[in-house]
Amino acid sequence: MKVLITGSNGLLGQKLIDYYKIQSEHQLIATAKGNNRYGNADGFIYQSLDITKREEVLDVIGKYLPDVVINTAAMTNVDACESEKELCDSLNIEAVGYLVAACNANNAHLVHLSTDFIFEGTHGPIDELEKPNPISYYGLSKLKAEEFIQAESKSWAIARTVLVYGIVSDMSRSNIVLWAKGALESGKPINVVSDQFRTPTLAEDLAIGCALIAAQKASGIYNISGRDFMSVFDLVYRVANFWKLDKNLLNISTSEGIKQPARRPPITGFRLDKAVKDLGYNPRSFEEGLALLDQQLKAQI
Ligand SMILES: NC(=O)c1ccc[n+]([C@@H]2O[C@H](COP(=O)([O-])OP(=O)(O)OC[C@H]3O[C@@H](n4cnc5c(N)ncnc54)[C@H](OP(=O)(O)O)[C@@H]3O)[C@@H](O)[C@H]2O)c1
């Protein structure tokens, strides 16, 4: 099977390269805006692709004729989406339209990444049938893309995920686990919200979930996240516990107390029954995820 991924320099993108490049039955075409930051291009083809350029999208997908396209590229900075709405629209909505057109024209199955931020966040964990109601511009943009795909794509799946953590080379942005670990190691007190609840997702598990969808060309919406439901404060507490860091540096805060440009849904987190049953998805526990991350950090030294 030929798989093309977009956004291959990102956290999920690089984990997908890790997954596919050692599987001889798959041919991987990794694409990203600009140069390849994965490190080397052994075991896959690298092709630069800016998904906001319609002609580029049509040319690249028409050239490689993949069976499956996994779209990980997005404007993922939730606060930046609130202040740069045009950029957010062009990447999170319009570019998805180009991918749908290119996949439709070349009979490729589109696997698109979406988010728990399409929900208002009144309760959780939630399943795939929950009614969306975004409270941020990022969430709205991701919901519009989902709706477009469902209306226009000939062959599609949407993989929704939650609070992804992990490490890859040359990252353009951090994530909650690395941020908390780094701050606590440097002895910095941090304010952490106790009124937001999530099912945090190990990036490797998300990559496996996407690959399971791709392998079956499964269609429809799938929740792909971690299985452990916890508050963000609990998450950071467990990070401190795992690496034996000073928990006295943790200050309990509320979403009201932390001023952020974009609102976050208070309670999300996913039920995974559908992905477990249909795909055989079986994510690690949160502590198993931290243990894998710990091994990778030690291997970097
Ligand atoms: N991370 C989370 O907590 C989370 C939660 C829910 C859903 N998701 C969704 O999961 C997907 C993957 O997220 P992630 O964590 O891997 O995000 P990420 O690390 O921010 O990766 C996104 C990638 O998209 C690339 N990109 C930006 N503009 C592009 C363009 N015009 N053309 C091609 N690539 C472009 C970025 O490139 P640069 O690296 O050069 O900036 C980045 O590498 C996204 O769709 C996101 O919305 C993520």
PDB file of C-alpha atoms and ligand atoms in Angstrom, residues 6-13 31-33 37 49-53 71-77 91-92 112-117 138 142 159-165 170-173 175 206, ligand 1:
ATOM      1  CA  THR A   6       1.139  15.671   5.028  1.00  0.00           C
ATOM      2  CA  GLY A   7       2.781  17.667   7.825  1.00  0.00           C
ATOM      3  CA  SER A   8       5.525  15.046   8.205  1.00  0.00           C
ATOM      4  CA  ASN A   9       7.736  17.407  10.263  1.00  0.00           C
ATOM      5  CA  GLY A  10       5.117  17.598  13.033  1.00  0.00           C
ATOM      6  CA  LEU A  11       4.721  15.420  16.112  1.00  0.00           C
ATOM      7  CA  LEU A  12       2.256  12.958  14.591  1.00  0.00           C
ATOM      8  CA  GLY A  13       3.887  13.225  11.157  1.00  0.00           C
ATOM      9  CA  THR A  31       5.446  15.556   2.714  1.00  0.00           C
ATOM     10  CA  ALA A  32       5.849  18.783   4.656  1.00  0.00           C
ATOM     11  CA  LYS A  33       6.211  22.492   4.076  1.00  0.00           C
ATOM     12  CA  ARG A  37      13.264  17.822   9.548  1.00  0.00           C
ATOM     13  CA  LEU A  49       4.340  20.134  -0.051  1.00  0.00           C
ATOM     14  CA  ASP A  50       2.606  23.259   1.214  1.00  0.00           C
ATOM     15  CA  ILE A  51      -1.017  22.133   1.523  1.00  0.00           C
ATOM     16  CA  THR A  52      -2.304  25.703   1.177  1.00  0.00           C
ATOM     17  CA  LYS A  53      -1.149  25.667  -2.475  1.00  0.00           C
ATOM     18  CA  ASN A  71      -3.552  14.688   6.660  1.00  0.00           C
ATOM     19  CA  THR A  72      -1.721  15.623   9.859  1.00  0.00           C
ATOM     20  CA  ALA A  73      -0.829  19.175   8.731  1.00  0.00           C
ATOM     21  CA  ALA A  74      -2.796  21.912  10.452  1.00  0.00           C
ATOM     22  CA  MET A  75      -2.539  25.196  12.293  1.00  0.00           C
ATOM     23  CA  THR A  76      -2.458  23.603  15.745  1.00  0.00           C
ATOM     24  CA  ASN A  77      -1.699  26.616  17.954  1.00  0.00           C
ATOM     25  CA  LEU A  91      -4.704  25.798   6.540  1.00  0.00           C
ATOM     26  CA  ASN A  92      -7.474  24.129   8.520  1.00  0.00           C
ATOM     27  CA  HIS A 112      -8.032  13.477   8.293  1.00  0.00           C
ATOM     28  CA  LEU A 113      -7.003  14.455  11.837  1.00  0.00           C
ATOM     29  CA  SER A 114      -9.482  16.315  14.007  1.00  0.00           C
ATOM     30  CA  THR A 115      -9.839  17.306  17.620  1.00  0.00           C
ATOM     31  CA  ASP A 116     -11.827  17.226  20.863  1.00  0.00           C
ATOM     32  CA  PHE A 117     -11.873  21.048  20.583  1.00  0.00           C
ATOM     33  CA  TYR A 138      -9.511  26.561  16.103  1.00  0.00           C
ATOM     34  CA  LYS A 142     -11.632  21.865  12.498  1.00  0.00           C
ATOM     35  CA  ALA A 159      -9.530  10.481  13.376  1.00  0.00           C
ATOM     36  CA  ARG A 160     -10.318  12.738  16.337  1.00  0.00           C
ATOM     37  CA  THR A 161      -7.703  13.009  19.039  1.00  0.00           C
ATOM     38  CA  VAL A 162      -6.971  14.707  22.379  1.00  0.00           C
ATOM     39  CA  LEU A 163      -3.940  16.437  23.951  1.00  0.00           C
ATOM     40  CA  VAL A 164      -1.087  14.665  22.165  1.00  0.00           C
ATOM     41  CA  TYR A 165       2.316  14.258  23.854  1.00  0.00           C
ATOM     42  CA  ASP A 170      13.402  19.612  15.718  1.00  0.00           C
ATOM     43  CA  MET A 171       9.877  20.204  17.074  1.00  0.00           C
ATOM     44  CA  SER A 172       8.149  23.452  16.155  1.00  0.00           C
ATOM     45  CA  ARG A 173       6.130  23.360  19.395  1.00  0.00           C
ATOM     46  CA  ASN A 175       3.374  19.725  24.540  1.00  0.00           C
ATOM     47  CA  LEU A 206      -2.126   8.057  17.624  1.00  0.00           C
TER      48      LEU A 206
HETATM   49  N1  LIG B   1      -1.309  18.127  19.346  1.00  0.00           N
HETATM   50  C1  LIG B   1      -2.486  17.989  19.926  1.00  0.00           C
HETATM   51  O1  LIG B   1      -2.611  18.062  21.167  1.00  0.00           O
HETATM   52  C2  LIG B   1      -3.708  17.716  19.085  1.00  0.00           C
HETATM   53  C3  LIG B   1      -4.939  17.541  19.723  1.00  0.00           C
HETATM   54  C4  LIG B   1      -6.071  17.298  18.932  1.00  0.00           C
HETATM   55  C5  LIG B   1      -5.954  17.234  17.559  1.00  0.00           C
HETATM   56  N2  LIG B   1      -4.733  17.426  16.978  1.00  0.00           N
HETATM   57  C6  LIG B   1      -4.667  17.379  15.501  1.00  0.00           C
HETATM   58  O2  LIG B   1      -3.752  16.365  15.134  1.00  0.00           O
HETATM   59  C7  LIG B   1      -3.044  16.749  13.943  1.00  0.00           C
HETATM   60  C8  LIG B   1      -1.550  16.581  14.153  1.00  0.00           C
HETATM   61  O3  LIG B   1      -1.137  17.390  15.240  1.00  0.00           O
HETATM   62  P1  LIG B   1       0.374  17.475  15.711  1.00  0.00           P
HETATM   63  O4  LIG B   1       0.378  17.434  17.184  1.00  0.00           O
HETATM   64  O5  LIG B   1       1.237  16.519  14.955  1.00  0.00           O
HETATM   65  O6  LIG B   1       0.683  18.968  15.257  1.00  0.00           O
HETATM   66  P2  LIG B   1       2.059  19.681  14.905  1.00  0.00           P
HETATM   67  O7  LIG B   1       3.195  19.010  15.591  1.00  0.00           O
HETATM   68  O8  LIG B   1       1.832  21.131  15.111  1.00  0.00           O
HETATM   69  O9  LIG B   1       2.187  19.369  13.343  1.00  0.00           O
HETATM   70  C9  LIG B   1       1.471  20.046  12.359  1.00  0.00           C
HETATM   71  C10 LIG B   1       2.403  20.204  11.178  1.00  0.00           C
HETATM   72  O10 LIG B   1       1.734  20.897  10.123  1.00  0.00           O
HETATM   73  C11 LIG B   1       2.744  21.593   9.438  1.00  0.00           C
HETATM   74  N3  LIG B   1       2.263  22.632   8.555  1.00  0.00           N
HETATM   75  C12 LIG B   1       1.924  23.908   8.877  1.00  0.00           C
HETATM   76  N4  LIG B   1       1.550  24.573   7.770  1.00  0.00           N
HETATM   77  C13 LIG B   1       1.678  23.709   6.731  1.00  0.00           C
HETATM   78  C14 LIG B   1       1.455  23.804   5.331  1.00  0.00           C
HETATM   79  N5  LIG B   1       1.010  24.950   4.766  1.00  0.00           N
HETATM   80  N6  LIG B   1       1.699  22.722   4.555  1.00  0.00           N
HETATM   81  C15 LIG B   1       2.140  21.573   5.100  1.00  0.00           C
HETATM   82  N7  LIG B   1       2.376  21.421   6.424  1.00  0.00           N
HETATM   83  C16 LIG B   1       2.140  22.476   7.214  1.00  0.00           C
HETATM   84  C17 LIG B   1       3.600  22.165  10.542  1.00  0.00           C
HETATM   85  O11 LIG B   1       4.850  22.529  10.013  1.00  0.00           O
HETATM   86  P3  LIG B   1       5.982  23.256  10.897  1.00  0.00           P
HETATM   87  O12 LIG B   1       6.469  22.192  11.850  1.00  0.00           O
HETATM   88  O13 LIG B   1       6.995  23.624   9.899  1.00  0.00           O
HETATM   89  O14 LIG B   1       5.293  24.390  11.593  1.00  0.00           O
HETATM   90  C18 LIG B   1       3.665  21.006  11.519  1.00  0.00           C
HETATM   91  O15 LIG B   1       4.823  20.221  11.300  1.00  0.00           O
HETATM   92  C19 LIG B   1      -3.529  18.151  13.608  1.00  0.00           C
HETATM   93  O16 LIG B   1      -4.520  18.070  12.625  1.00  0.00           O
HETATM   94  C20 LIG B   1      -4.148  18.659  14.900  1.00  0.00           C
HETATM   95  O17 LIG B   1      -5.175  19.584  14.644  1.00  0.00           O
HETATM   96  C21 LIG B   1      -3.624  17.649  17.693  1.00  0.00           C
END
